[in-house]
Short mmCIF file of C-alpha atoms in Angstrom, two decimals:
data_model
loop_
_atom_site.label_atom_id
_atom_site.label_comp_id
_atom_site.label_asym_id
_atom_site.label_seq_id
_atom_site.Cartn_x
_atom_site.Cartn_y
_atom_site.Cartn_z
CA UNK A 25 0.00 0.00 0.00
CA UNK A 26 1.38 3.75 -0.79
CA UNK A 27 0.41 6.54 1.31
CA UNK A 28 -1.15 8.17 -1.95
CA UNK A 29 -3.81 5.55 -1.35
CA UNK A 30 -4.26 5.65 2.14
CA UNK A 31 -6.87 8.10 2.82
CA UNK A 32 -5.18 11.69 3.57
CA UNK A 33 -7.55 11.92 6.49
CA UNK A 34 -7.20 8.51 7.53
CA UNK A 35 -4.16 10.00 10.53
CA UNK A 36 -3.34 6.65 12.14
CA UNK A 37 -2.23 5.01 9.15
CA UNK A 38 -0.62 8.34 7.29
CA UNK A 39 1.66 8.86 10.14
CA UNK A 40 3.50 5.63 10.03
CA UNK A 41 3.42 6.05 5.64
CA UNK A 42 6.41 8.57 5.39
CA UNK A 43 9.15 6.45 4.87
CA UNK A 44 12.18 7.98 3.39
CA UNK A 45 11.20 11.68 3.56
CA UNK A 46 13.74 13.74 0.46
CA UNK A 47 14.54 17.04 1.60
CA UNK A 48 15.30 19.78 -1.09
CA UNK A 49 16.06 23.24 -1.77
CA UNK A 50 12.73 25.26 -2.91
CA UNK A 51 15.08 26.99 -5.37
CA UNK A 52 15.61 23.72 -7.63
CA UNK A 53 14.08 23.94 -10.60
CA UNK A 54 13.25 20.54 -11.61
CA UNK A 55 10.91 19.18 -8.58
CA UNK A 56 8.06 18.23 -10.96
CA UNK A 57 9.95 16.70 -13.59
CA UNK A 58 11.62 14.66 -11.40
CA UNK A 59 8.65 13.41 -10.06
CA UNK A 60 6.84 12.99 -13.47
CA UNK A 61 9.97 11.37 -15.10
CA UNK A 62 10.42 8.96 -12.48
CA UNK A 63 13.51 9.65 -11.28
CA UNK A 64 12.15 9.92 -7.17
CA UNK A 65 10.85 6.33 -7.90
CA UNK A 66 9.44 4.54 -4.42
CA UNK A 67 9.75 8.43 -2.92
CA UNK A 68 6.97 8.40 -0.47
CA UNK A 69 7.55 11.91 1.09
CA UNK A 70 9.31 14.99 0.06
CA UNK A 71 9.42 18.46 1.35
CA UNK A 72 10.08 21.93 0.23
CA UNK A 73 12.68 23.80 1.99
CA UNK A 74 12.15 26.92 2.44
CA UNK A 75 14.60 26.87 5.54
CA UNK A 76 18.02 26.23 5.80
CA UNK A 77 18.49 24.47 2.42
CA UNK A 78 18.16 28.02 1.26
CA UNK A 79 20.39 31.57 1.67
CA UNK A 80 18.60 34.40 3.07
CA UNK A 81 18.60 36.25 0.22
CA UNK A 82 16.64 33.69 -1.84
CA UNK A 83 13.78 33.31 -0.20
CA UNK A 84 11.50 35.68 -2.59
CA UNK A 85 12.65 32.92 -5.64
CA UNK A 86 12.67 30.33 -3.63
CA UNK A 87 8.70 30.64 -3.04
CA UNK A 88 8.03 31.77 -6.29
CA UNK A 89 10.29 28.57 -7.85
CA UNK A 90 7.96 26.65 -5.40
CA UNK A 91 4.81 27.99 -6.66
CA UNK A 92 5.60 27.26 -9.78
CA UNK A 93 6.76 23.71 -9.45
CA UNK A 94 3.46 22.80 -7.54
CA UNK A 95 1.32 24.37 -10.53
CA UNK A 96 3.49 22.32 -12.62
CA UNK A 97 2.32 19.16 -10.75
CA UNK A 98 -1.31 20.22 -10.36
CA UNK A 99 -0.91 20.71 -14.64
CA UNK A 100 0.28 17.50 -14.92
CA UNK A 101 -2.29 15.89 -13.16
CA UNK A 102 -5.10 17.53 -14.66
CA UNK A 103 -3.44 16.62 -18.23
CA UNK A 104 -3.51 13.38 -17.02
CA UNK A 105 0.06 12.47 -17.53
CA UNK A 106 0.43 11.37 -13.97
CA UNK A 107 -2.46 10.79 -11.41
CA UNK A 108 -2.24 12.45 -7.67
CA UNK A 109 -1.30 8.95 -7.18
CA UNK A 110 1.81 9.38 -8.56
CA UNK A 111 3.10 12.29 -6.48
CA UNK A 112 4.83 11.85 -3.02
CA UNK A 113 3.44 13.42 -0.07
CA UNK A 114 4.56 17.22 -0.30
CA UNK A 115 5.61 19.33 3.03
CA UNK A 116 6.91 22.72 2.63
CA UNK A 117 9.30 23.75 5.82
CA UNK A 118 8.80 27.38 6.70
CA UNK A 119 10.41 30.15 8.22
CA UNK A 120 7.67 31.44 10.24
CA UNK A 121 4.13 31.66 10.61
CA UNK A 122 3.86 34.42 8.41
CA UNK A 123 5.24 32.45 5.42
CA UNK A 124 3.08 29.47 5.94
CA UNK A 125 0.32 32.22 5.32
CA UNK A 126 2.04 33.69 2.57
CA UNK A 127 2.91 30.26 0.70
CA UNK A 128 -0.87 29.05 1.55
CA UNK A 129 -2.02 32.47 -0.53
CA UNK A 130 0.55 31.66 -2.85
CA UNK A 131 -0.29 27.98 -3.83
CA UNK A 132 -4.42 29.34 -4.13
CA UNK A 133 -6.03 25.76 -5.16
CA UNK A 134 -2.75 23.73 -5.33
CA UNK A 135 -2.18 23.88 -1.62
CA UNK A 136 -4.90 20.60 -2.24
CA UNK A 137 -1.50 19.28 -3.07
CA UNK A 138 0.10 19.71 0.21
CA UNK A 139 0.44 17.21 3.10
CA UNK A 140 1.31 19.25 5.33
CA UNK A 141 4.29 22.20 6.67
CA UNK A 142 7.09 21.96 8.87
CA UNK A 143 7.72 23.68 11.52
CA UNK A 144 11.62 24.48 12.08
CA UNK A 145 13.56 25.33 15.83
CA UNK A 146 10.02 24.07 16.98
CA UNK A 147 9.88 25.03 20.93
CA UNK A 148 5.94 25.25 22.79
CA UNK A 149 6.77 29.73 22.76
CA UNK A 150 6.73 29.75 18.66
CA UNK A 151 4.80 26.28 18.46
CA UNK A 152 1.70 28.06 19.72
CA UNK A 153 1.67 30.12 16.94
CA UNK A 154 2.48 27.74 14.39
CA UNK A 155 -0.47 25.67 15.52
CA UNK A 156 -3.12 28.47 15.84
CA UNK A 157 -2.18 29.25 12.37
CA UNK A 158 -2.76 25.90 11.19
CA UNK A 159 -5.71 25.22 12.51
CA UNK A 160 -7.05 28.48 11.08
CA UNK A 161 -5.88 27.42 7.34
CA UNK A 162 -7.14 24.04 8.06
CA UNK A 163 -10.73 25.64 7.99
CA UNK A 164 -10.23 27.14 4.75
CA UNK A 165 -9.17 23.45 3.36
CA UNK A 166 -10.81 20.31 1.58
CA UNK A 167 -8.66 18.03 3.36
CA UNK A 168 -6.37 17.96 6.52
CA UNK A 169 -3.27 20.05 6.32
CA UNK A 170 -0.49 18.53 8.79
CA UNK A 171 2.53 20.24 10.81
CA UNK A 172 5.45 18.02 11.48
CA UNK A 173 7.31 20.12 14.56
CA UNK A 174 11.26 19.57 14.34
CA UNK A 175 12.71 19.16 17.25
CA UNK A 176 16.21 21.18 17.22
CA UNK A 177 16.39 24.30 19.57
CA UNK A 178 19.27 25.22 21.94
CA UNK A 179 16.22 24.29 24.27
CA UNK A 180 15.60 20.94 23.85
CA UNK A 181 19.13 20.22 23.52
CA UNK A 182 20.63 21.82 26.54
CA UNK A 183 20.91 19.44 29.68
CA UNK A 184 19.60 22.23 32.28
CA UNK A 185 16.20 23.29 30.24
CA UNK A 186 15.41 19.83 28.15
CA UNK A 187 12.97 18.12 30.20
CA UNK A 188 10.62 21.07 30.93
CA UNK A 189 10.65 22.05 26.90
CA UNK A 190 9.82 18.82 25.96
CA UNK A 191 6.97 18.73 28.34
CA UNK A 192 6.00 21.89 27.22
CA UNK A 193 5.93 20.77 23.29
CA UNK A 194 4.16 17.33 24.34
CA UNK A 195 1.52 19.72 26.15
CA UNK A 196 0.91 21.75 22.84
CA UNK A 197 0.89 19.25 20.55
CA UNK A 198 -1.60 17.29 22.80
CA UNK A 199 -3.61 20.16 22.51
CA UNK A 200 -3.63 19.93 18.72
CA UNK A 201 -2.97 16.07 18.38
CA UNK A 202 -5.51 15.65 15.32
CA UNK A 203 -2.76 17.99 13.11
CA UNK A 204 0.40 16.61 14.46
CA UNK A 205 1.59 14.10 11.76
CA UNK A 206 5.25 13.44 12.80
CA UNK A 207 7.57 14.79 15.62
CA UNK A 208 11.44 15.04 13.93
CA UNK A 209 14.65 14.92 15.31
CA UNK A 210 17.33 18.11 14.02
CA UNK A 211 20.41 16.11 14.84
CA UNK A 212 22.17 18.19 12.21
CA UNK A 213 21.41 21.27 14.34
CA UNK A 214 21.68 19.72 18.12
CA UNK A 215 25.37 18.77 16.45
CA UNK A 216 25.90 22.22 15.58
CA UNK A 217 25.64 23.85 18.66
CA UNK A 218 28.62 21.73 19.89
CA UNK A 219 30.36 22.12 16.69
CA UNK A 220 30.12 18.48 16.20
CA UNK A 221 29.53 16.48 13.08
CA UNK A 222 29.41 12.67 12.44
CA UNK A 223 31.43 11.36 10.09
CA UNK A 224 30.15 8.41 7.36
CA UNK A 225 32.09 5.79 9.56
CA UNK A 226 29.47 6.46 12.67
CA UNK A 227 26.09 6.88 13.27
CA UNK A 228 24.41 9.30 15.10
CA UNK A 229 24.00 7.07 18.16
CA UNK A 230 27.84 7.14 18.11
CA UNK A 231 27.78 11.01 19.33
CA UNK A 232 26.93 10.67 23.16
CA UNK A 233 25.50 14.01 23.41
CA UNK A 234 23.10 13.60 20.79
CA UNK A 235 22.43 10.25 22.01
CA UNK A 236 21.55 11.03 24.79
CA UNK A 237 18.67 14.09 23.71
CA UNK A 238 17.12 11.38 21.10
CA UNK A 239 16.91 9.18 24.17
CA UNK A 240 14.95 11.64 26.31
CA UNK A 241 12.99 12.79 23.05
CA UNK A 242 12.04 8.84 22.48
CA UNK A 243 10.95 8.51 25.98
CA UNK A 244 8.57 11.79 25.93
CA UNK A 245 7.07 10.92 22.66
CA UNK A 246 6.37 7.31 22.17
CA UNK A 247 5.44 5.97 25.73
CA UNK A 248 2.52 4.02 25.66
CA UNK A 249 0.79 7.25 26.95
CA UNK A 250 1.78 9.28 23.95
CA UNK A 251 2.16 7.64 21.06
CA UNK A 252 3.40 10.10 18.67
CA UNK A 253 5.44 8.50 15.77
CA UNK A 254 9.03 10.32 16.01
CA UNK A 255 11.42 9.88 12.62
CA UNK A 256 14.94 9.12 12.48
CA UNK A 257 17.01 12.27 11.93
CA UNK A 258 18.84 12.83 8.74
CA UNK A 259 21.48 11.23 6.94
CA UNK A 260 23.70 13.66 5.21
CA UNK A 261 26.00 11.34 3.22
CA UNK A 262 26.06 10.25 -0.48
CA UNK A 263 30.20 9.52 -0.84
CA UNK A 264 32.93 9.70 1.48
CA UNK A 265 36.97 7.98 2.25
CA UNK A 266 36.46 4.91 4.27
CA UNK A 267 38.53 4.94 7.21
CA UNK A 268 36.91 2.32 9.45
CA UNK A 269 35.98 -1.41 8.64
CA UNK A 270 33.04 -1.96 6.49
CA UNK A 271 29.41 -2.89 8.60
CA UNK A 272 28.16 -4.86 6.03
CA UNK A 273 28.07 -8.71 6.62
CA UNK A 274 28.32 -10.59 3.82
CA UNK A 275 25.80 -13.08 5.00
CA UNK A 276 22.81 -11.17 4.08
CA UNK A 277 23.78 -10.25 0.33
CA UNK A 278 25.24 -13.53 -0.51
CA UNK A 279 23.27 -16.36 1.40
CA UNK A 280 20.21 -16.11 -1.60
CA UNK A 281 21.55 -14.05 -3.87
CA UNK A 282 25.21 -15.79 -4.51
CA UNK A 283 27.01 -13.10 -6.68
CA UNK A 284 24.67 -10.78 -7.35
CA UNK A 285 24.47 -10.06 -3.55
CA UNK A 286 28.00 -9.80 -3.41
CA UNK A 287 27.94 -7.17 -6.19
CA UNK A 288 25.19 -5.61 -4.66
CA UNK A 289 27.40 -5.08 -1.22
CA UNK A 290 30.22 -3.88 -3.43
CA UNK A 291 28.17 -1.32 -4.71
CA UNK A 292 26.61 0.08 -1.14
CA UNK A 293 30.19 0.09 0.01
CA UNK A 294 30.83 2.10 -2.90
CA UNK A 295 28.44 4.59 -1.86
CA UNK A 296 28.76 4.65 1.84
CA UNK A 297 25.45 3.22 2.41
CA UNK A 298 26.66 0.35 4.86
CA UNK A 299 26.65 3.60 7.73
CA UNK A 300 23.46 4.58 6.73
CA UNK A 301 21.95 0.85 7.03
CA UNK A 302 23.56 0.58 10.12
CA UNK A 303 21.82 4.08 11.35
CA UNK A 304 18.34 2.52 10.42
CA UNK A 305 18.79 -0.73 12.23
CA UNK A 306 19.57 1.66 15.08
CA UNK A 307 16.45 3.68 14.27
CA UNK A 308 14.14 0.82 14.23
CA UNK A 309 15.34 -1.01 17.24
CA UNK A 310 14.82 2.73 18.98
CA UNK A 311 10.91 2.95 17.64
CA UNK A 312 11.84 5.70 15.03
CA UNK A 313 10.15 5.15 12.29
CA UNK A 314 11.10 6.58 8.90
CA UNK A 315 14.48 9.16 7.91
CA UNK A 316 14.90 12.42 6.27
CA UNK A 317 17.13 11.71 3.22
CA UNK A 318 19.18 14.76 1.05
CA UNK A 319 19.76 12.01 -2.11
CA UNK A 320 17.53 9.86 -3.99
CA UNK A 321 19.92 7.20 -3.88
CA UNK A 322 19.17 6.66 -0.15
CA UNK A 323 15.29 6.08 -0.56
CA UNK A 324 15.80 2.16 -1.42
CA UNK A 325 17.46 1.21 1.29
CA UNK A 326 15.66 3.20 3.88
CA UNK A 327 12.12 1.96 1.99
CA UNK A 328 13.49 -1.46 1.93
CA UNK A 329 14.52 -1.47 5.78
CA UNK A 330 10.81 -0.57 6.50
CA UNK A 331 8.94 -3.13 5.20
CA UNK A 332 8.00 -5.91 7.85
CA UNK A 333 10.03 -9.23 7.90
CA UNK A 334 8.36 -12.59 7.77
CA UNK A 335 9.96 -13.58 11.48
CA UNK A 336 8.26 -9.47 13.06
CA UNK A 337 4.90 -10.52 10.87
CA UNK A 338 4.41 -13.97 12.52
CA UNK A 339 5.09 -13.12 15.79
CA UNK A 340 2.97 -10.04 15.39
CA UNK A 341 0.12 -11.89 14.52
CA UNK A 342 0.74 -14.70 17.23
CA UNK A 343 1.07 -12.38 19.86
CA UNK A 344 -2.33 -10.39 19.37
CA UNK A 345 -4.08 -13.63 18.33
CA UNK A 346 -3.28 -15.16 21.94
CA UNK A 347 -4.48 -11.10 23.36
CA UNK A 348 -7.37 -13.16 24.88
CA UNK A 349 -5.80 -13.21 28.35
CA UNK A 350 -6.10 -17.06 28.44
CA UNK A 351 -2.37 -17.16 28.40
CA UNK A 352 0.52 -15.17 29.15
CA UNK A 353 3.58 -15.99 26.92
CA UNK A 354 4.01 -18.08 23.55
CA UNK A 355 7.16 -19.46 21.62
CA UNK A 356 7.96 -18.07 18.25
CA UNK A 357 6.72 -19.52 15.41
CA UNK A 358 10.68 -19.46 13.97
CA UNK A 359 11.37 -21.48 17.39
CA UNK A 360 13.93 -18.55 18.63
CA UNK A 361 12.25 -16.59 21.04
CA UNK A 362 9.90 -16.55 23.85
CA UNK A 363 6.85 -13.69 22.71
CA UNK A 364 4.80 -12.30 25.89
CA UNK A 365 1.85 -11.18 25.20
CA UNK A 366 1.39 -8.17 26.98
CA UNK A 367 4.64 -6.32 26.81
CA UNK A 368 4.47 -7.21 23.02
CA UNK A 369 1.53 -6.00 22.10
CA UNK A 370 1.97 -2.51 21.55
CA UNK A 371 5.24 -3.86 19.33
CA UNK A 372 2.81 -6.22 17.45
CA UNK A 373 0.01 -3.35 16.84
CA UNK A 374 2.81 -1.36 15.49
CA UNK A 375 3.98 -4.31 13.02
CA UNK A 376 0.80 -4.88 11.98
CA UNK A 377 0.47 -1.39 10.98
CA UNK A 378 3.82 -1.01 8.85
CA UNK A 379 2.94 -4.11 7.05
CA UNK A 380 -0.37 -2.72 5.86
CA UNK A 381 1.60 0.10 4.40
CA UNK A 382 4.67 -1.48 3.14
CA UNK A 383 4.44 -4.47 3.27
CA UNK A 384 6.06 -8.15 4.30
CA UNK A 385 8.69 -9.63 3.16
CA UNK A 386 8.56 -13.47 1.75
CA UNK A 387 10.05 -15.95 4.39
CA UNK A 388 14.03 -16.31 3.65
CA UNK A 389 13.54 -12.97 1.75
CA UNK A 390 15.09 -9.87 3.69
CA UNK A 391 16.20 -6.25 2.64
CA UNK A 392 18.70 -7.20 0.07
CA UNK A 393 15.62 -8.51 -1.92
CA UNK A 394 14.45 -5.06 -2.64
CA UNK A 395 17.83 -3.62 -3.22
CA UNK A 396 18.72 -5.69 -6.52
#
């Protein structure tokens, strides 16, 4: 299932239906025909940056480039060459609340085109704002328009001022759950303010500091009494000099694939994208669900590591068919693990919902499968 067909108003499903979310510069010029053409193929999110991605003195072209490459879309749509269908989920990340008003006037009708906005340096002092806006424009709309907060501020990252902010932001976006789509993690900024940076060897996990923000993030956000979905926070690297041992096993690649696999693992060494698997295995075992991406050649592998494996799928499904409270524990259907009911059921609900949207993989088929 894509989340083009998933219902745009259907919230509990379109949160989890991100998947690799492409980040790009407002200013480029070729948005539409890259999603007409093809080239974003399996791109299930993208959004607009009207942000950082762009200098301060472009921001006049950088909407009107925008405006233009939506109408482009819309055109292409209504010419039939490509159905809505066909188009990624679009976000546009503001500057402030009075650009989100501007770009809404801007975009006229083809703001029907928009998923939602998000909402930079997010902090509960400019989040109030952000959110009365929204809700305002959302009663001038067809369909739900989302905000996706980003958490990144000196704030939130600071030992001596984190908990209370995040409280604060979980207390405002409680107050507007039904328009909260996503919470997202700025690691790129949090590293800034220590004038730290990750290189393609590590993952962001590596970085203790940061580590140690996601973890308190995690724990505000998706505890069973929250249950916001939170993203994994971007990876920034398309090619880099290898300086530390490879993270790829061979295993994987070659066990059903022989030399094609082995080709295949060649090629992601090649590009680096060993540390980037690595960061979503992290990402995943951590609850995050879904990564901001700056290349198209990172949306297979994160896309691939999201759909559901055949071991996750059976378990799911044994653990909520035993729910009944006749019993309190049952052994894995791959005879490996021991699968109690109630502490996995919330893991199991969550399975069951990524493999309506992405899928499951065939038994002794993993990740590599989707790569080739």
């Amino acid at each position: 299932m894509s989340p083009q067909l998933i219902r745009v108003d259907d919230q509990s499903l379109l949160e989890y239906a991100l998947g690799a979310t492409l980040y790009m510069p407002a200013t480029r010029k070729t948005i539409a025909q890259d999603v007409i053409s093809g080239k974003l193929k399996g791109l299930m999110s993208m959004v607009l940056c009207l942000e950082d991605a762009i200098g301060d003195n472009e921001v006049s072209e950088a909407e009107s480039m925008m405006k233009q490459q939506m109408q482009q879309l819309a055109l292409f749509v209504s010419q039939g060459s490509i159905t809505a269908a066909d188009i990624p989920l679009i976000f546009v990340r503001i500057r402030d609340v009075e650009q989100m008003w501007r770009v809404t006037h801007l975009l006229g009708r083809d703001a029907a085109l928009l998923t939602g906005f998000v909402f930079p340096k997010f902090t509960a002092k400019n989040g109030v704002l952000y959110f009365e806006a929204l809700d305002k424009i959302n009663k001038c709309q067809t369909k739900p328009i989302y905000g996706m907060p980003i958490l990144e501020s000196p704030e939130i990252m600071y030992m001596e001022s984190r908990q209370n902010s995040l409280l604060e932001v979980k207390q405002l976006l409680d107050s507007y759950r039904e328009l909260v789509l996503n919470v997202r993690i700025g690691a790129t900024d949090f590293s800034g303010l220590f004038g730290l940076r990750r290189s393609p060897d590590m993952t962001i996990y590596d970085i203790s500091v940061i580590r140690s923000c996601i973890d308190n993030i995690i724990n505000v956000f998706t505890r069973l009494d929250s249950g916001y979905v939170v993203s994994g926070p971007v990876w920034e690297f398309y090619s880099s000099e290898r300086v530390l041992k490879p993270l790829l096993r061979q295993g994987p690649f070659t066990d059903n694939l022989g030399q094609a696999g082995e080709k295949m693992r060649d090629a992601l060494l090649d590009r680096y994208m060993d540390g980037l698997l690595h960061e979503i295995v992290l990402d995943k075992a951590n609850g995050l669900i879904g990564k901001t991406i700056i290349h198209p050649s990172h949306i297979k592998p994160v896309q691939a590591l999201c759909v559901v494996t055949h071991e996750e799928y059976m378990d799911a499904c044994s653990i909520l068919a035993e729910s009944h409270g006749n019993i309190g524990v049952v052994s894995s259907a791959y005879g490996n693990k021991m699968n109690e009911i109630k502490p996995h059921t919330r893991w199991a609900q969550k399975i069951m919902t990524k493999s309506k949207i992405y899928g499951v993989f065939h038994e002794q088929h993993n990740f590599t499968s989707l790569l080739t």
